[in-house]
GROMACS .gro file of C-alpha atoms in nm:
model
  254
    1MET     CA    1   0.247  -6.748  -5.410
    2TYR     CA    2   0.169  -7.112  -5.326
    3LEU     CA    3   0.079  -7.409  -5.546
    4GLY     CA    4  -0.147  -7.706  -5.484
    5VAL     CA    5  -0.115  -8.001  -5.720
    6ASP     CA    6  -0.373  -8.281  -5.732
    7ILE     CA    7  -0.264  -8.565  -5.963
    8GLY     CA    8  -0.573  -8.780  -5.998
    9SER     CA    9  -0.618  -9.103  -6.190
   10LEU     CA   10  -0.805  -8.927  -6.471
   11THR     CA   11  -0.747  -8.555  -6.418
   12THR     CA   12  -0.462  -8.341  -6.287
   13LYS     CA   13  -0.550  -8.013  -6.119
   14VAL     CA   14  -0.327  -7.719  -6.017
   15VAL     CA   15  -0.430  -7.420  -5.803
   16LEU     CA   16  -0.225  -7.107  -5.738
   17ILE     CA   17  -0.308  -6.897  -5.432
   18ALA     CA   18  -0.173  -6.577  -5.281
   19GLU     CA   19  -0.057  -6.505  -4.926
   20ASP     CA   20  -0.411  -6.396  -4.834
   21LYS     CA   21  -0.542  -6.743  -4.940
   22LYS     CA   22  -0.727  -6.606  -5.241
   23VAL     CA   23  -0.720  -6.818  -5.557
   24ILE     CA   24  -0.519  -6.645  -5.828
   25ASP     CA   25  -0.568  -6.905  -6.098
   26PHE     CA   26  -0.633  -7.274  -6.155
   27LYS     CA   27  -0.620  -7.518  -6.442
   28TYR     CA   28  -0.675  -7.887  -6.505
   29GLN     CA   29  -0.643  -8.145  -6.782
   30ARG     CA   30  -0.653  -8.519  -6.840
   31THR     CA   31  -0.366  -8.683  -6.651
   32GLY     CA   32  -0.252  -8.896  -6.941
   33PRO     CA   33   0.039  -9.143  -6.916
   34SER     CA   34   0.248  -8.919  -6.686
   35GLY     CA   35   0.085  -8.732  -6.399
   36LYS     CA   36   0.410  -8.555  -6.317
   37ASP     CA   37   0.448  -8.423  -6.672
   38SER     CA   38   0.084  -8.309  -6.675
   39ALA     CA   39   0.133  -8.126  -6.345
   40LEU     CA   40   0.454  -7.955  -6.457
   41LYS     CA   41   0.286  -7.848  -6.782
   42LEU     CA   42  -0.010  -7.699  -6.596
   43ILE     CA   43   0.216  -7.517  -6.349
   44LYS     CA   44   0.415  -7.365  -6.635
   45GLU     CA   45   0.096  -7.256  -6.813
   46ILE     CA   46  -0.058  -7.102  -6.501
   47LEU     CA   47   0.255  -6.908  -6.406
   48ALA     CA   48   0.288  -6.781  -6.762
   49ARG     CA   49  -0.078  -6.684  -6.777
   50VAL     CA   50  -0.064  -6.476  -6.459
   51GLY     CA   51   0.288  -6.347  -6.522
   52VAL     CA   52   0.449  -6.497  -6.211
   53ALA     CA   53   0.810  -6.616  -6.208
   54GLU     CA   54   0.884  -6.961  -6.060
   55GLU     CA   55   1.096  -6.811  -5.782
   56LYS     CA   56   0.787  -6.628  -5.654
   57VAL     CA   57   0.632  -6.963  -5.559
   58LYS     CA   58   0.728  -7.019  -5.195
   59GLY     CA   59   0.572  -7.359  -5.146
   60THR     CA   60   0.411  -7.650  -5.329
   61VAL     CA   61   0.215  -7.947  -5.196
   62ALA     CA   62   0.108  -8.247  -5.404
   63THR     CA   63  -0.182  -8.483  -5.344
   64GLY     CA   64  -0.377  -8.751  -5.530
   65TYR     CA   65  -0.273  -9.085  -5.676
   66GLY     CA   66   0.036  -8.944  -5.846
   67ARG     CA   67   0.168  -8.737  -5.556
   68VAL     CA   68   0.454  -8.980  -5.482
   69LEU     CA   69   0.596  -8.915  -5.828
   70PHE     CA   70   0.596  -8.540  -5.779
   71SER     CA   71   0.891  -8.385  -5.598
   72GLY     CA   72   0.817  -8.182  -5.287
   73ARG     CA   73   0.588  -8.210  -4.988
   74GLU     CA   74   0.283  -8.434  -5.013
   75TYR     CA   75  -0.040  -8.490  -4.822
   76SER     CA   76  -0.318  -8.746  -4.861
   77GLU     CA   77  -0.615  -8.652  -5.073
   78ILE     CA   78  -0.841  -8.701  -4.768
   79THR     CA   79  -0.652  -8.431  -4.575
   80CYS     CA   80  -0.635  -8.193  -4.871
   81GLN     CA   81  -0.999  -8.241  -4.964
   82ALA     CA   82  -1.113  -8.163  -4.610
   83ARG     CA   83  -0.887  -7.857  -4.590
   84GLY     CA   84  -0.999  -7.715  -4.923
   85VAL     CA   85  -1.370  -7.769  -4.868
   86ALA     CA   86  -1.357  -7.629  -4.513
   87HIS     CA   87  -1.192  -7.315  -4.651
   88LEU     CA   88  -1.479  -7.264  -4.897
   89PHE     CA   89  -1.754  -7.382  -4.660
   90PRO     CA   90  -1.639  -7.335  -4.297
   91GLY     CA   91  -1.941  -7.512  -4.150
   92VAL     CA   92  -1.905  -7.832  -4.356
   93ARG     CA   93  -1.953  -8.155  -4.159
   94THR     CA   94  -1.958  -8.417  -4.435
   95ILE     CA   95  -1.783  -8.434  -4.771
   96ILE     CA   96  -1.888  -8.672  -5.047
   97ASP     CA   97  -1.620  -8.691  -5.313
   98ILE     CA   98  -1.653  -8.897  -5.631
   99GLY     CA   99  -1.355  -8.887  -5.861
  100GLY     CA  100  -1.240  -9.077  -6.165
  101GLN     CA  101  -1.163  -9.410  -6.001
  102ASP     CA  102  -1.265  -9.383  -5.638
  103SER     CA  103  -1.532  -9.241  -5.413
  104LYS     CA  104  -1.502  -9.132  -5.053
  105VAL     CA  105  -1.709  -8.989  -4.770
  106ILE     CA  106  -1.532  -8.776  -4.509
  107ALA     CA  107  -1.663  -8.667  -4.169
  108VAL     CA  108  -1.521  -8.322  -4.092
  109GLY     CA  109  -1.478  -8.134  -3.765
  110LYS     CA  110  -1.376  -7.777  -3.692
  111ASN     CA  111  -1.118  -7.614  -3.921
  112GLY     CA  112  -1.136  -7.902  -4.167
  113LYS     CA  113  -1.013  -8.168  -3.926
  114VAL     CA  114  -1.079  -8.520  -4.056
  115LEU     CA  115  -1.280  -8.718  -3.801
  116ASP     CA  116  -1.349  -9.030  -4.004
  117PHE     CA  117  -1.374  -9.147  -4.363
  118ALA     CA  118  -1.476  -9.440  -4.583
  119MET     CA  119  -1.336  -9.502  -4.927
  120ASN     CA  120  -1.407  -9.720  -5.228
  121ASP     CA  121  -1.090  -9.752  -5.435
  122LYS     CA  122  -1.110 -10.122  -5.523
  123CYS     CA  123  -1.378 -10.105  -5.790
  124ALA     CA  124  -1.482  -9.855  -6.059
  125ALA     CA  125  -1.852  -9.895  -5.976
  126GLY     CA  126  -2.001  -9.566  -5.862
  127THR     CA  127  -1.713  -9.353  -5.992
  128GLY     CA  128  -1.641  -9.121  -6.283
  129ARG     CA  129  -1.495  -9.410  -6.480
  130PHE     CA  130  -1.821  -9.601  -6.434
  131LEU     CA  131  -2.013  -9.307  -6.583
  132GLU     CA  132  -1.768  -9.283  -6.873
  133VAL     CA  133  -1.826  -9.648  -6.962
  134MET     CA  134  -2.203  -9.605  -6.929
  135SER     CA  135  -2.201  -9.296  -7.152
  136GLN     CA  136  -2.028  -9.500  -7.421
  137ALA     CA  137  -2.293  -9.769  -7.389
  138LEU     CA  138  -2.564  -9.503  -7.424
  139GLU     CA  139  -2.370  -9.342  -7.711
  140VAL     CA  140  -2.395  -8.997  -7.555
  141SER     CA  141  -2.140  -8.759  -7.405
  142LEU     CA  142  -2.059  -8.782  -7.035
  143GLU     CA  143  -2.230  -8.446  -6.977
  144GLU     CA  144  -2.552  -8.566  -7.142
  145ILE     CA  145  -2.616  -8.849  -6.894
  146GLY     CA  146  -2.732  -8.609  -6.622
  147GLN     CA  147  -2.943  -8.411  -6.869
  148LEU     CA  148  -3.111  -8.727  -6.999
  149ALA     CA  149  -3.174  -8.856  -6.648
  150GLU     CA  150  -3.359  -8.539  -6.552
  151LYS     CA  151  -3.603  -8.592  -6.840
  152SER     CA  152  -3.735  -8.920  -6.703
  153SER     CA  153  -3.958  -8.982  -6.401
  154GLU     CA  154  -3.874  -9.353  -6.409
  155ALA     CA  155  -3.541  -9.526  -6.359
  156ALA     CA  156  -3.429  -9.851  -6.516
  157ARG     CA  157  -3.293 -10.093  -6.256
  158ILE     CA  158  -2.917 -10.137  -6.297
  159SER     CA  159  -2.845 -10.419  -6.054
  160SER     CA  160  -2.489 -10.521  -6.147
  161VAL     CA  161  -2.222 -10.388  -5.915
  162CYS     CA  162  -1.948 -10.463  -6.168
  163THR     CA  163  -1.886 -10.196  -6.432
  164VAL     CA  164  -1.837 -10.451  -6.711
  165PHE     CA  165  -2.160 -10.637  -6.627
  166ALA     CA  166  -2.347 -10.308  -6.577
  167GLU     CA  167  -2.243 -10.201  -6.927
  168SER     CA  168  -2.390 -10.523  -7.068
  169GLU     CA  169  -2.704 -10.461  -6.864
  170VAL     CA  170  -2.742 -10.111  -7.009
  171VAL     CA  171  -2.700 -10.239  -7.366
  172SER     CA  172  -2.957 -10.511  -7.297
  173LYS     CA  173  -3.215 -10.266  -7.159
  174LEU     CA  174  -3.174 -10.038  -7.459
  175SER     CA  175  -3.218 -10.332  -7.696
  176GLN     CA  176  -3.539 -10.423  -7.508
  177GLY     CA  177  -3.680 -10.082  -7.595
  178GLN     CA  178  -3.623  -9.886  -7.275
  179SER     CA  179  -3.552  -9.520  -7.344
  180ARG     CA  180  -3.210  -9.362  -7.301
  181GLU     CA  181  -3.366  -9.123  -7.052
  182THR     CA  182  -3.494  -9.405  -6.830
  183VAL     CA  183  -3.164  -9.592  -6.850
  184ALA     CA  184  -2.965  -9.273  -6.782
  185ARG     CA  185  -3.171  -9.213  -6.470
  186GLY     CA  186  -3.111  -9.572  -6.366
  187ILE     CA  187  -2.736  -9.522  -6.407
  188CYS     CA  188  -2.744  -9.210  -6.187
  189GLU     CA  189  -2.954  -9.395  -5.928
  190ALA     CA  190  -2.700  -9.680  -5.926
  191VAL     CA  191  -2.414  -9.438  -5.854
  192ALA     CA  192  -2.621  -9.271  -5.580
  193SER     CA  193  -2.707  -9.605  -5.418
  194ARG     CA  194  -2.344  -9.713  -5.395
  195THR     CA  195  -2.241  -9.376  -5.258
  196ALA     CA  196  -2.521  -9.380  -5.000
  197VAL     CA  197  -2.397  -9.715  -4.866
  198LEU     CA  198  -2.051  -9.563  -4.823
  199ALA     CA  199  -2.202  -9.257  -4.652
  200GLN     CA  200  -2.389  -9.472  -4.402
  201LYS     CA  201  -2.060  -9.622  -4.283
  202VAL     CA  202  -1.938  -9.277  -4.180
  203GLY     CA  203  -2.268  -9.117  -4.086
  204VAL     CA  204  -2.416  -8.821  -4.268
  205VAL     CA  205  -2.424  -8.486  -4.089
  206GLU     CA  206  -2.530  -8.162  -4.258
  207PRO     CA  207  -2.412  -7.950  -4.421
  208ILE     CA  208  -2.282  -8.187  -4.687
  209VAL     CA  209  -2.055  -8.073  -4.970
  210PHE     CA  210  -2.038  -8.284  -5.286
  211THR     CA  211  -1.703  -8.265  -5.470
  212GLY     CA  212  -1.520  -8.435  -5.757
  213GLY     CA  213  -1.591  -8.447  -6.127
  214VAL     CA  214  -1.910  -8.649  -6.076
  215ALA     CA  215  -2.057  -8.362  -5.872
  216LYS     CA  216  -2.094  -8.179  -6.206
  217ASN     CA  217  -2.347  -8.443  -6.312
  218THR     CA  218  -2.687  -8.302  -6.219
  219GLY     CA  219  -2.851  -8.642  -6.252
  220VAL     CA  220  -2.623  -8.794  -5.987
  221VAL     CA  221  -2.663  -8.490  -5.759
  222LYS     CA  222  -3.043  -8.515  -5.770
  223ALA     CA  223  -3.037  -8.894  -5.729
  224LEU     CA  224  -2.807  -8.871  -5.428
  225GLU     CA  225  -3.024  -8.602  -5.270
  226ARG     CA  226  -3.328  -8.826  -5.311
  227LYS     CA  227  -3.141  -9.125  -5.169
  228LEU     CA  228  -3.012  -8.938  -4.863
  229GLY     CA  229  -3.314  -8.713  -4.818
  230ILE     CA  230  -3.077  -8.418  -4.779
  231SER     CA  231  -2.977  -8.121  -4.998
  232LEU     CA  232  -2.617  -8.118  -5.116
  233VAL     CA  233  -2.389  -7.818  -5.160
  234VAL     CA  234  -2.183  -7.827  -5.481
  235PRO     CA  235  -1.886  -7.588  -5.514
  236GLU     CA  236  -1.865  -7.360  -5.816
  237ASP     CA  237  -1.591  -7.588  -5.949
  238SER     CA  238  -1.611  -7.920  -5.769
  239THR     CA  239  -1.293  -8.060  -5.923
  240ILE     CA  240  -1.031  -7.831  -5.765
  241THR     CA  241  -1.109  -7.853  -5.392
  242ALA     CA  242  -0.831  -8.103  -5.310
  243ALA     CA  243  -0.577  -7.897  -5.508
  244LEU     CA  244  -0.697  -7.588  -5.321
  245GLY     CA  245  -0.647  -7.770  -4.992
  246ALA     CA  246  -0.296  -7.867  -5.100
  247ALA     CA  247  -0.215  -7.503  -5.181
  248LEU     CA  248  -0.345  -7.393  -4.841
  249LEU     CA  249  -0.131  -7.653  -4.668
  250ALA     CA  250   0.169  -7.530  -4.868
  251LEU     CA  251   0.104  -7.180  -4.737
  252GLU     CA  252   0.042  -7.286  -4.379
  253ASN     CA  253   0.354  -7.502  -4.362
  254SER     CA  254   0.594  -7.273  -4.547
   0.00000   0.00000   0.00000
C-alpha cells in the first residue's frame, strides 16, 4: 500500500493506492490550523476504514503548501498534479488547476512530464477563496453560485481584480437591483477571465483537464469553456488528483 498526502491551504487530501496503482480509498477535510494533524487524522481514518495496518504502507509522499511540515518524502504540487492527472487521462496536454488560494496552468508531455507552467499564488482573485468570499456576499452556499450562474443568460461585470474590492462591487450591484443569478454568472466569468489570462501564458493544447475544488463549480466550468472556446474534462473527483499523483510517486520511488 502507498499513501499520497496533499496538504492544501484550505483542504487536506489523502489517497491510498495498491501495488497495481488502483485507488483503495481516499478522504479529505478542511485543513484547519494544522495541516500535519489533519493529514495524520485522515491517514488513521482511511487505514481503519479499509482495515490496513500502518506497517503495510510501504511509502508516503506529501505535496501541497503544508508538505514541508509533514515527515517523509515530498514533491511539488505541480509534479504531483501532472502525475495524477496523466494516470487518469494518459493523453492530457494541459491541466488547469484552481485550488483554495492559488491557480495554475500546467503544460504536460508524455507520461505526465511537466513541460511548462504558470501560477498565481500572490492574490486570492480567481481562486476558491475568492468564490467563498463572493458566496458570502451573495448570501448563498458555495455550491449554489454555479447553479445560480447557469440560470442567467447575462453576466454582471465584476471588474475589480482585488477580492476585497470585488466583494464590495458585488454588494453594490445587488443593492442596485441586479439579480443574484446575473451577479453569480458575473463572478464565474471573472474567475474564468483571470484563469484564461494565465492559460495564455503557457499555451492551451487539448485535451485539457480541469482540477481542484473550483472544478466542481459548474458555473466556472461553463464560463471557462466559453472563454477558451474548448471543452474541458473534469475528473470524477477533481480534488484528489495531486494526492493521487503523490501516492503514485511513492509507489514508483519505493
